[in-house]
Coordinates of C-alpha atoms in Angstrom, one line a residue:
Chain A
M456 CA -217.1 224.5 -46.2
P457 CA -215.7 226.0 -43.2
T458 CA -217.3 228.7 -41.0
R459 CA -215.8 232.0 -42.0
R460 CA -214.3 233.8 -39.1
P461 CA -215.7 237.2 -38.5
P462 CA -213.3 240.1 -39.0
D463 CA -213.3 241.3 -35.5
L464 CA -213.7 238.9 -32.8
P465 CA -214.5 241.0 -29.6
E466 CA -213.0 240.0 -26.1
R467 CA -216.5 238.4 -25.2
D468 CA -215.7 235.5 -27.7
V469 CA -213.0 234.4 -25.6
T470 CA -213.1 230.9 -24.2
P471 CA -214.3 231.0 -20.6
E472 CA -211.4 229.7 -18.4
A473 CA -213.5 226.4 -17.3
I474 CA -213.8 225.5 -20.8
Y475 CA -210.0 226.1 -21.5
Q476 CA -209.0 224.0 -18.4
D477 CA -211.6 221.4 -19.5
R478 CA -210.5 221.3 -23.2
R479 CA -208.6 218.1 -23.1
R480 CA -211.6 216.3 -21.7
L481 CA -213.8 218.1 -24.2
V482 CA -211.7 217.3 -26.9
R483 CA -211.8 213.6 -26.1
L484 CA -215.5 213.6 -25.4
L485 CA -215.9 215.2 -28.8
A486 CA -213.1 213.3 -30.6
L487 CA -212.7 216.5 -32.5
S488 CA -210.2 216.4 -35.3
P489 CA -206.7 218.1 -35.2
L490 CA -208.1 220.7 -37.3
A491 CA -211.2 221.5 -35.2
L492 CA -208.9 221.4 -32.2
A493 CA -207.0 224.4 -33.7
A494 CA -210.1 226.3 -34.1
C495 CA -211.2 225.8 -30.6
S496 CA -207.9 226.8 -29.1
P497 CA -208.6 229.6 -26.5
K498 CA -207.4 233.0 -27.7
G499 CA -206.8 234.3 -24.0
E500 CA -208.1 233.6 -20.5
A501 CA -211.6 235.2 -19.5
G502 CA -212.1 236.8 -16.2
S503 CA -214.8 234.5 -14.9
P504 CA -215.2 235.0 -11.3
T505 CA -215.5 231.6 -9.9
P506 CA -214.2 228.7 -12.4
A507 CA -217.2 226.5 -12.9
P508 CA -216.8 222.7 -12.3
P509 CA -216.3 220.8 -15.3
P510 CA -219.9 219.7 -16.6
P511 CA -221.0 216.2 -15.3
P512 CA -220.7 213.6 -17.9
A513 CA -223.7 213.3 -20.2
P514 CA -226.2 210.7 -19.2
G515 CA -227.7 208.5 -21.8
T516 CA -226.6 205.9 -24.3
A517 CA -223.5 206.8 -26.1
L518 CA -223.7 206.8 -29.9
S519 CA -221.0 205.6 -32.3
Y520 CA -220.6 208.5 -34.9
T521 CA -217.7 210.3 -36.9
P522 CA -217.0 214.0 -36.2
N523 CA -217.4 216.1 -39.2
P524 CA -214.9 218.5 -39.1
A525 CA -216.7 220.5 -42.2
F526 CA -219.6 221.5 -39.7
R527 CA -218.0 223.2 -36.8
T528 CA -218.3 226.3 -35.0
R529 CA -215.7 228.8 -33.4
G530 CA -216.1 229.7 -29.8
P531 CA -217.2 227.6 -26.7
L532 CA -219.9 225.2 -26.8
T533 CA -223.3 225.6 -24.7
S534 CA -222.7 223.3 -21.7
W535 CA -224.6 220.0 -21.7
Q536 CA -226.7 221.1 -18.8
D537 CA -227.7 224.3 -20.6
V538 CA -228.4 222.4 -23.7
T539 CA -230.7 220.1 -21.9
H540 CA -232.2 222.3 -19.6
Y541 CA -233.1 225.4 -21.5
N542 CA -235.2 225.1 -24.4
N543 CA -238.5 225.8 -25.9
Y544 CA -240.7 222.7 -26.5
Y545 CA -244.4 223.8 -25.6
E546 CA -245.6 220.2 -25.7
F547 CA -244.1 220.1 -22.3
G548 CA -244.9 223.6 -21.2
T549 CA -244.3 227.1 -22.2
S550 CA -241.2 227.8 -19.6
K551 CA -237.8 227.0 -20.8
S552 CA -237.3 224.6 -17.9
D553 CA -240.4 222.8 -18.5
P554 CA -239.0 220.5 -21.1
A555 CA -236.5 218.9 -18.9
R556 CA -238.9 219.0 -15.9
Y557 CA -241.9 217.2 -17.5
S558 CA -240.6 214.9 -20.2
G559 CA -239.6 212.1 -17.9
A560 CA -242.7 210.1 -18.6
F561 CA -242.3 210.6 -22.4
K562 CA -241.6 207.3 -24.0
P563 CA -239.5 207.7 -27.3
R564 CA -239.2 204.0 -28.0
P565 CA -240.6 202.0 -29.8
W566 CA -241.1 204.7 -32.5
S567 CA -242.3 204.8 -35.9
V568 CA -242.6 207.6 -38.6
T569 CA -245.2 207.6 -41.4
V570 CA -243.9 208.8 -44.7
G571 CA -246.3 209.8 -47.4
G572 CA -247.4 212.4 -49.9
E573 CA -245.6 212.9 -53.3
C574 CA -243.3 210.1 -53.2
E575 CA -243.0 206.5 -54.6
A576 CA -241.9 204.9 -51.6
P577 CA -244.0 205.9 -48.8
G578 CA -244.7 203.8 -45.6
I579 CA -244.5 203.5 -41.8
F580 CA -241.2 202.7 -40.8
A581 CA -239.7 201.7 -37.4
L582 CA -237.0 204.2 -36.4
E583 CA -234.4 201.5 -36.2
D584 CA -235.1 200.5 -40.1
L585 CA -235.4 204.1 -41.2
I586 CA -232.0 205.0 -40.1
K587 CA -230.4 201.6 -40.5
G588 CA -227.1 202.0 -42.7
I589 CA -227.1 205.8 -42.4
P590 CA -223.7 206.7 -40.9
L591 CA -224.1 209.2 -38.0
E592 CA -221.8 212.2 -37.6
Q593 CA -221.1 215.0 -35.3
R594 CA -221.8 218.6 -36.4
I595 CA -221.2 221.6 -34.3
Y596 CA -224.0 224.2 -35.2
R597 CA -225.1 227.4 -33.9
H598 CA -228.6 227.5 -32.7
R599 CA -230.5 230.7 -32.8
C600 CA -233.8 231.1 -31.1
V601 CA -236.3 233.8 -32.4
E602 CA -236.4 235.0 -28.8
A603 CA -232.8 236.3 -29.4
W604 CA -230.7 233.9 -27.5
S605 CA -228.3 231.4 -29.3
M606 CA -226.6 228.2 -28.5
V607 CA -223.5 226.3 -29.9
I608 CA -224.6 222.5 -30.0
P609 CA -222.7 219.6 -31.0
W610 CA -225.4 217.5 -32.7
V611 CA -225.2 213.8 -33.7
G612 CA -227.1 212.9 -36.8
F613 CA -227.3 212.6 -40.5
P614 CA -228.2 214.9 -43.5
L615 CA -232.0 214.8 -43.9
G616 CA -231.7 214.5 -47.7
T617 CA -229.8 211.3 -47.4
L618 CA -233.1 209.8 -46.0
L619 CA -235.5 211.8 -47.9
K620 CA -233.9 210.3 -51.1
R621 CA -234.9 206.8 -49.9
F622 CA -238.7 207.6 -50.2
K623 CA -238.0 208.7 -53.9
P624 CA -240.0 212.0 -53.9
T625 CA -241.6 212.8 -57.2
S626 CA -241.2 216.1 -59.4
R627 CA -244.3 217.2 -57.8
A628 CA -242.6 217.2 -54.2
K629 CA -242.0 220.9 -53.8
Y630 CA -242.2 220.9 -50.0
V631 CA -241.6 218.5 -47.1
A632 CA -243.9 218.7 -44.0
F633 CA -242.9 217.5 -40.6
T634 CA -245.2 216.6 -37.8
T635 CA -244.5 216.2 -34.1
V636 CA -246.1 213.5 -32.0
D637 CA -249.2 214.5 -30.1
R638 CA -249.6 212.5 -26.9
P639 CA -251.4 214.3 -24.2
G640 CA -250.9 211.6 -21.6
Q641 CA -246.9 212.1 -21.9
M642 CA -246.8 215.9 -22.8
P643 CA -248.9 217.9 -20.4
G644 CA -248.2 221.0 -22.3
L645 CA -250.8 219.8 -25.0
S646 CA -253.7 220.6 -22.7
Y647 CA -252.9 224.3 -23.4
P648 CA -254.2 225.5 -26.8
V649 CA -250.9 227.5 -27.3
L650 CA -251.0 226.1 -30.7
D651 CA -253.3 224.0 -32.8
W652 CA -251.6 220.7 -32.0
P653 CA -249.8 218.6 -33.2
Y654 CA -246.9 220.8 -34.0
R655 CA -246.3 221.1 -37.9
E656 CA -243.3 222.6 -39.4
G657 CA -242.1 222.3 -43.2
L658 CA -239.5 223.2 -45.6
R659 CA -239.1 223.9 -49.3
I660 CA -237.7 220.8 -51.0
D661 CA -234.3 222.4 -51.7
E662 CA -234.1 223.5 -48.2
A663 CA -234.8 219.9 -47.0
M664 CA -232.1 218.5 -49.4
H665 CA -229.6 220.9 -48.4
P666 CA -226.4 219.5 -46.8
L667 CA -226.6 221.7 -43.8
T668 CA -230.0 220.2 -42.9
L669 CA -229.6 217.7 -40.3
L670 CA -231.8 214.9 -38.6
A671 CA -230.5 214.6 -35.1
V672 CA -230.9 211.5 -33.0
G673 CA -228.1 212.7 -30.5
V674 CA -226.4 215.4 -28.7
Y675 CA -223.1 215.4 -26.9
G676 CA -222.3 212.0 -28.3
R677 CA -225.4 210.6 -26.5
V678 CA -228.7 209.7 -27.5
L679 CA -231.1 212.8 -27.6
P680 CA -232.8 213.3 -24.2
N681 CA -236.6 213.5 -24.3
Q682 CA -236.6 217.2 -23.8
N683 CA -234.5 218.1 -26.7
G684 CA -236.9 216.1 -29.3
A685 CA -236.0 212.5 -28.8
P686 CA -235.8 210.3 -30.6
L687 CA -235.6 212.1 -33.9
R688 CA -235.6 215.8 -34.5
L689 CA -234.9 218.2 -37.2
V690 CA -231.9 220.7 -37.2
V691 CA -232.0 223.8 -39.8
P692 CA -229.2 225.9 -38.3
W693 CA -229.7 229.1 -40.5
K694 CA -233.5 229.2 -39.5
Y695 CA -234.9 230.3 -36.2
G696 CA -235.1 227.2 -33.8
F697 CA -239.1 226.7 -34.2
K698 CA -238.2 225.4 -37.7
S699 CA -236.5 222.3 -36.2
T700 CA -239.2 220.1 -35.5
K701 CA -239.0 217.5 -32.5
A702 CA -239.9 214.1 -31.9
I703 CA -241.1 213.7 -35.6
V704 CA -243.7 211.1 -36.4
Q705 CA -244.8 212.2 -39.8
I706 CA -242.9 213.3 -43.1
A707 CA -245.0 214.2 -45.9
F708 CA -244.0 215.5 -49.4
S709 CA -246.5 218.0 -51.1
E710 CA -246.9 220.3 -53.9
T711 CA -248.2 223.2 -52.0
R712 CA -246.8 224.9 -49.2
P713 CA -247.7 223.2 -45.8
V714 CA -249.6 224.9 -43.1
T715 CA -246.8 225.4 -39.9
S716 CA -247.7 225.8 -36.5
W717 CA -246.4 229.2 -35.6
N718 CA -247.1 230.7 -39.1
Q719 CA -250.4 229.8 -38.6
A720 CA -250.8 231.2 -35.2
A721 CA -249.2 234.5 -35.8
P722 CA -248.5 235.0 -39.6
D723 CA -247.3 238.7 -39.0
R724 CA -244.8 237.4 -36.6
Y725 CA -243.6 234.1 -37.6
G726 CA -242.9 233.7 -41.5
F727 CA -242.7 230.1 -43.3
Y728 CA -239.1 230.9 -44.0
A729 CA -238.1 232.1 -40.7
N730 CA -234.5 232.8 -41.9
V731 CA -232.2 234.1 -39.4
N732 CA -231.9 237.8 -40.4
P733 CA -230.7 240.6 -38.4
D734 CA -232.3 243.2 -40.6
V735 CA -235.9 241.8 -40.3
G736 CA -237.2 242.0 -36.8
T737 CA -239.9 239.6 -35.4
V738 CA -242.4 241.0 -33.1
P739 CA -241.7 241.6 -30.4
W740 CA -238.0 241.0 -30.5
S741 CA -235.3 243.0 -32.6
Q742 CA -233.1 240.4 -34.3
H743 CA -230.0 242.6 -34.6
T744 CA -228.3 240.9 -31.7
E745 CA -228.5 237.8 -29.8
R746 CA -227.4 236.5 -26.3
R747 CA -225.0 233.6 -26.7
I748 CA -225.5 231.2 -24.0
A749 CA -222.2 229.3 -24.3
G750 CA -219.5 227.9 -22.1
S751 CA -219.7 226.3 -18.6
G752 CA -218.8 229.5 -16.6
F753 CA -221.2 231.8 -15.3
S754 CA -221.0 235.3 -16.9
L755 CA -223.3 238.2 -16.7
F756 CA -221.5 240.5 -19.1
G757 CA -220.4 240.3 -22.6
N758 CA -223.0 237.8 -23.7
R759 CA -224.7 239.9 -26.3
I760 CA -223.3 239.3 -29.9
A761 CA -224.0 240.5 -33.5
T762 CA -226.7 238.1 -35.3
R763 CA -225.4 237.3 -38.8
L764 CA -227.6 236.8 -41.9
F765 CA -228.8 233.2 -42.1
N766 CA -227.1 232.8 -38.6
G767 CA -223.7 233.0 -40.2
Y768 CA -224.3 230.3 -42.9
A769 CA -225.0 232.7 -45.8
D770 CA -222.0 231.1 -47.9
Q771 CA -223.8 228.0 -47.8
V772 CA -227.4 228.7 -48.1
A773 CA -227.7 232.5 -49.4
S774 CA -228.0 230.7 -53.1
L775 CA -231.3 229.2 -52.3
Y776 CA -233.0 232.4 -51.8
A777 CA -231.4 234.3 -54.9
G778 CA -233.9 236.8 -56.3
M779 CA -236.3 236.7 -53.1
D780 CA -237.2 239.5 -51.2
L781 CA -236.2 238.5 -47.7
R782 CA -238.2 241.2 -46.1
R783 CA -241.4 240.0 -47.8
D784 CA -240.6 236.4 -47.5
Y785 CA -239.5 236.4 -43.7
Chain B
M1269 CA -240.4 265.1 16.2
R1270 CA -243.3 262.6 15.8
R1271 CA -244.2 259.9 18.2
L1272 CA -243.1 256.6 16.8
D1273 CA -246.2 254.4 16.7
A1274 CA -246.9 251.0 14.9
V1275 CA -246.7 252.3 11.5
G1276 CA -243.5 254.3 12.3
W1277 CA -241.5 251.5 13.9
S1278 CA -242.7 249.0 11.4
K1279 CA -241.5 251.0 8.2
P1280 CA -237.7 250.0 8.6
L1281 CA -239.0 246.4 8.4
V1282 CA -241.1 247.4 5.4
V1283 CA -237.7 248.8 3.9
L1284 CA -236.0 245.5 4.7
L1285 CA -238.7 243.5 3.2
A1286 CA -238.8 245.5 -0.1
L1287 CA -235.2 245.1 -0.4
M1288 CA -235.1 241.5 0.0
P1289 CA -235.9 240.5 -3.6
L1290 CA -233.1 242.6 -4.7
A1291 CA -230.6 241.1 -2.2
L1292 CA -231.8 237.6 -3.2
L1293 CA -231.1 238.3 -6.8
V1294 CA -227.7 239.7 -6.2
L1295 CA -226.9 236.6 -4.0
A1296 CA -228.3 234.4 -6.8
A1297 CA -226.3 236.3 -9.4
L1298 CA -222.9 236.1 -7.4
H1299 CA -223.5 232.2 -6.9
G1300 CA -224.4 231.7 -10.4
T1301 CA -227.6 230.0 -9.9
L1302 CA -229.7 232.2 -12.2
G1303 CA -229.8 229.5 -14.8
P1304 CA -228.5 229.2 -18.3
D1305 CA -229.5 232.9 -19.3
P1306 CA -228.8 235.0 -16.1
V1307 CA -229.4 238.4 -17.7
S1308 CA -232.9 237.5 -18.7
Q1309 CA -233.5 236.4 -15.2
L1310 CA -232.5 239.6 -13.7
E1311 CA -234.5 241.5 -16.2
K1312 CA -237.4 239.5 -15.4
R1313 CA -237.2 239.5 -11.7
T1314 CA -236.5 243.3 -11.2
G1315 CA -239.5 243.9 -13.7
I1316 CA -241.8 241.8 -11.8
W1317 CA -240.8 243.3 -8.4
A1318 CA -241.2 246.8 -9.9
L1319 CA -244.7 245.7 -11.0
R1320 CA -245.7 244.1 -7.9
L1321 CA -244.6 247.0 -5.9
L1322 CA -246.6 249.3 -8.3
L1323 CA -249.6 247.3 -7.7
L1324 CA -249.1 247.0 -3.8
T1325 CA -249.1 250.9 -4.0
L1326 CA -252.3 251.1 -5.8
S1327 CA -253.9 248.6 -3.4
I1328 CA -253.3 250.9 -0.4
T1329 CA -256.3 253.1 -1.1
P1330 CA -258.9 250.2 -1.4
L1331 CA -257.4 248.4 1.2
R1332 CA -257.6 251.3 3.6
R1333 CA -261.5 251.7 2.5
I1334 CA -261.9 248.1 3.1
T1335 CA -260.1 247.7 6.5
G1336 CA -261.0 251.3 7.7
W1337 CA -257.2 251.3 8.9
N1338 CA -256.1 254.8 7.9
G1339 CA -252.6 254.2 8.8
L1340 CA -251.9 252.1 5.8
I1341 CA -251.9 255.3 3.8
R1342 CA -248.3 256.1 5.5
Y1343 CA -246.9 253.0 3.7
R1344 CA -247.9 254.3 0.2
R1345 CA -245.0 256.7 -0.6
M1346 CA -242.4 254.3 0.3
L1347 CA -244.0 251.5 -1.6
G1348 CA -244.2 253.8 -4.7
L1349 CA -240.6 254.9 -4.3
F1350 CA -239.6 251.1 -4.2
A1351 CA -241.6 250.6 -7.4
F1352 CA -239.6 253.4 -9.1
F1353 CA -236.2 251.8 -7.6
Y1354 CA -236.9 248.3 -9.0
A1355 CA -238.0 249.8 -12.3
S1356 CA -234.7 251.8 -12.3
V1357 CA -232.8 248.8 -11.5
H1358 CA -234.6 247.0 -14.3
L1359 CA -233.8 249.4 -16.9
T1360 CA -230.3 249.8 -15.9
V1361 CA -229.8 245.8 -16.2
Y1362 CA -231.3 246.1 -19.7
L1363 CA -229.0 248.9 -20.8
V1364 CA -225.9 248.3 -19.2
I1365 CA -225.8 244.5 -18.8
D1366 CA -227.9 243.1 -21.5
L1367 CA -227.5 245.7 -24.3
G1368 CA -223.8 246.4 -23.1
G1369 CA -221.5 247.3 -26.1
F1370 CA -224.3 247.6 -28.4
W1371 CA -225.3 251.2 -27.7
S1372 CA -226.5 252.0 -31.0
Q1373 CA -229.2 249.4 -30.5
I1374 CA -230.6 251.2 -27.5
F1375 CA -232.2 254.1 -29.3
A1376 CA -233.6 251.6 -32.0
E1377 CA -235.1 249.2 -29.3
I1378 CA -236.8 252.3 -27.4
A1379 CA -238.2 254.0 -30.4
K1380 CA -239.0 250.9 -32.6
K1381 CA -239.9 248.2 -30.1
P1382 CA -243.6 248.9 -28.9
Y1383 CA -243.2 246.7 -25.6
I1384 CA -240.0 248.7 -24.9
T1385 CA -241.3 252.0 -25.7
V1386 CA -244.2 251.8 -23.1
G1387 CA -241.9 250.3 -20.7
F1388 CA -239.6 253.2 -21.1
A1389 CA -242.4 255.6 -21.1
A1390 CA -243.7 254.0 -17.9
W1391 CA -240.5 254.5 -16.3
L1392 CA -240.2 258.3 -17.6
L1393 CA -243.6 259.1 -16.1
L1394 CA -242.4 257.6 -12.6
I1395 CA -239.7 260.1 -12.6
P1396 CA -241.9 263.3 -11.7
L1397 CA -243.9 261.3 -9.3
A1398 CA -240.7 260.3 -7.5
L1399 CA -239.3 263.7 -7.4
T1400 CA -242.8 265.1 -6.0
S1401 CA -243.2 262.6 -3.2
T1402 CA -241.9 264.7 -0.6
R1403 CA -244.0 266.5 2.1
G1404 CA -242.6 269.8 0.8
M1405 CA -243.6 269.1 -2.7
M1406 CA -246.9 268.0 -1.5
R1407 CA -247.4 271.0 0.2
R1408 CA -246.4 273.3 -2.5
L1409 CA -248.5 271.7 -5.5
G1410 CA -251.5 271.3 -3.2
R1411 CA -254.5 270.1 -5.2
R1412 CA -252.4 269.8 -8.4
W1413 CA -250.3 267.2 -6.7
G1414 CA -253.2 264.8 -6.5
Q1415 CA -253.8 265.4 -10.3
L1416 CA -250.2 264.9 -11.2
H1417 CA -250.3 261.6 -9.1
K1418 CA -253.1 260.3 -11.1
L1419 CA -250.5 259.4 -13.5
V1420 CA -249.8 256.3 -11.4
Y1421 CA -253.0 254.8 -13.2
A1422 CA -251.5 255.5 -16.6
I1423 CA -248.0 254.1 -15.5
G1424 CA -249.9 251.0 -14.1
V1425 CA -251.5 250.5 -17.8
L1426 CA -248.2 251.0 -19.5
A1427 CA -246.5 248.6 -17.4
I1428 CA -249.0 245.9 -17.8
L1429 CA -248.8 246.5 -21.9
H1430 CA -245.0 246.2 -21.6
F1431 CA -245.3 242.7 -19.8
V1432 CA -248.3 241.3 -21.9
W1433 CA -246.7 242.5 -25.3
Q1434 CA -243.7 240.3 -24.6
V1435 CA -245.5 237.1 -24.3
K1436 CA -245.7 235.1 -27.5
F1437 CA -249.4 234.8 -28.9
G1438 CA -250.6 231.8 -30.4
R1439 CA -254.2 231.7 -30.6
T1440 CA -254.2 232.6 -27.0
I1441 CA -251.8 234.1 -24.7
A1442 CA -249.0 231.5 -24.3
V1443 CA -248.1 232.9 -20.7
R1444 CA -250.6 233.5 -18.1
E1445 CA -248.7 235.4 -15.6
P1446 CA -249.1 238.9 -17.4
V1447 CA -252.9 238.2 -17.6
I1448 CA -253.0 237.7 -13.9
Y1449 CA -251.3 241.2 -13.3
A1450 CA -253.5 242.7 -15.8
A1451 CA -256.4 241.4 -13.8
I1452 CA -255.1 242.7 -10.6
L1453 CA -254.6 246.0 -11.9
A1454 CA -258.2 246.1 -13.6
A1455 CA -259.6 245.1 -10.3
L1456 CA -257.6 247.9 -8.4
L1457 CA -258.9 250.5 -10.7
L1458 CA -262.4 249.3 -10.5
A1459 CA -262.2 249.4 -6.7
R1460 CA -261.8 253.4 -7.3
W1461 CA -264.7 253.7 -9.4
R1462 CA -267.2 251.9 -7.4
P1463 CA -267.7 254.4 -4.5
K1464 CA -268.3 257.3 -6.9
R1465 CA -271.0 255.3 -8.6
A1466 CA -272.4 254.4 -5.3
A1467 CA -272.5 257.8 -4.4
L1468 CA -274.2 259.0 -7.5
S1469 CA -276.9 256.3 -7.1
A1470 CA -277.6 257.2 -3.5
R1471 CA -277.9 260.6 -4.2
P1472 CA -279.4 261.3 -7.6
A1473 CA -279.9 265.2 -7.1
P1474 CA -276.7 266.8 -8.0
A1475 CA -274.9 267.5 -4.8
R1476 CA -272.5 270.5 -4.4
S1477 CA -269.0 269.8 -5.8
P1478 CA -267.7 266.7 -4.0
A1479 CA -264.9 266.7 -1.5
P1480 CA -261.7 266.3 -3.2
A1481 CA -260.7 262.5 -4.0
P1482 CA -258.0 261.5 -1.9
P1483 CA -254.9 261.3 -4.0
P1484 CA -254.5 258.1 -5.7

């Protein structure tokens, strides 16, 4: 299911020079297939004022994975530096630089996940046992924050559905809930009652089983850094980023819709579905457009792009919502 | 020509100081050290300096009362104009750099997003104050000048709303900074009410119409 090319690609989508010059290394790094290489080839030279140095080699343990060419995204990637130093993870603080700054003491290993609710094979699983035998793949996904900025990120992980099937959900399992770890000693942001901790999110079972829904254990070919949700996080690319639960310690199947943190905190702003939708604004942000943070070059102009329904994944996921009023069920 | 006193010679220094944040911001932008989302940094920092200068402007009168140093009043116009200057840069960054290329979105943003509506209104209201800030206009408007420039209080409230409404709300306000600025504005406004009340309690009998209040 290839990402469809938008009809008119504006000049601002042109690959920054630094990325262009760096393409061979990037290709090696990502081990992209020739098909993906064709998709990433530059369409021209961007006028970046000072060519940025190539991004430093990503720290962390290398993972073995296979790139999945079916899940890729046009245009330059967001640099490793930006992916890992600019995100929301309120357990470490409310500023977007806080997660990288304050997650050093976090211990993502050993790790276990409690699985329960409407399933035949619940239990408490060590992370290694949980993902044993599941092949890792790399997928390049667009990431859209509800704050109207976006990134293009090469995740390493596996489809959530592959894992969920192992627990044999029953016919009563209509939803899946995810809980983030709650460790005040290692997560300084938890001392502020911004949300009703621990962080909880959830998906409808068909959303959870959808092949696009990913459980990530790595980014840029390396083990996930603490600030990006180590050791195990959700990636639901057609929904706003807050649906993608980080540092998951609990998975629970349920018949009723689970309570989710942001929806609970501000139901008028954050819906349960939180599908990316340019026509449904989310207070206080308009969602018509987004600022794309991509490339390693520095640019002030031309970062804004139009936001697409379901973050551009409508071909794959629109059928999940057939007959639903997306304005009401936002 | 007026004799150059301490306030007079210090004014160019204040100008330089007030331009420092912009200079540092431009340098950071040129060096690419504004982080992953430089446009949002430009917006935040120009906005915060507009607000800081507005609050500084509003603090002149209470400070003058506390310190008894009347020379302070001579910095006020300059600070107010710098608040307008930074607000204008802030708006320009938003319209030209951030929304650039999506002109059709501009009207919708200003009309439909309350936090942008109030921010824009605050900037609009600053225009008449900037235009009437000259000595000549002060003379021409007379008493009405003071009345017109009371608008600055409304502008302060609008600017704070613009800031606070952007902050994500959970059960509590996620980010403290706007709340701190709101508290400062509240204190500055309260500082203006107190003397009147004191005057009332000190003199219960209705006095003749009080002396015209100093312009805000």
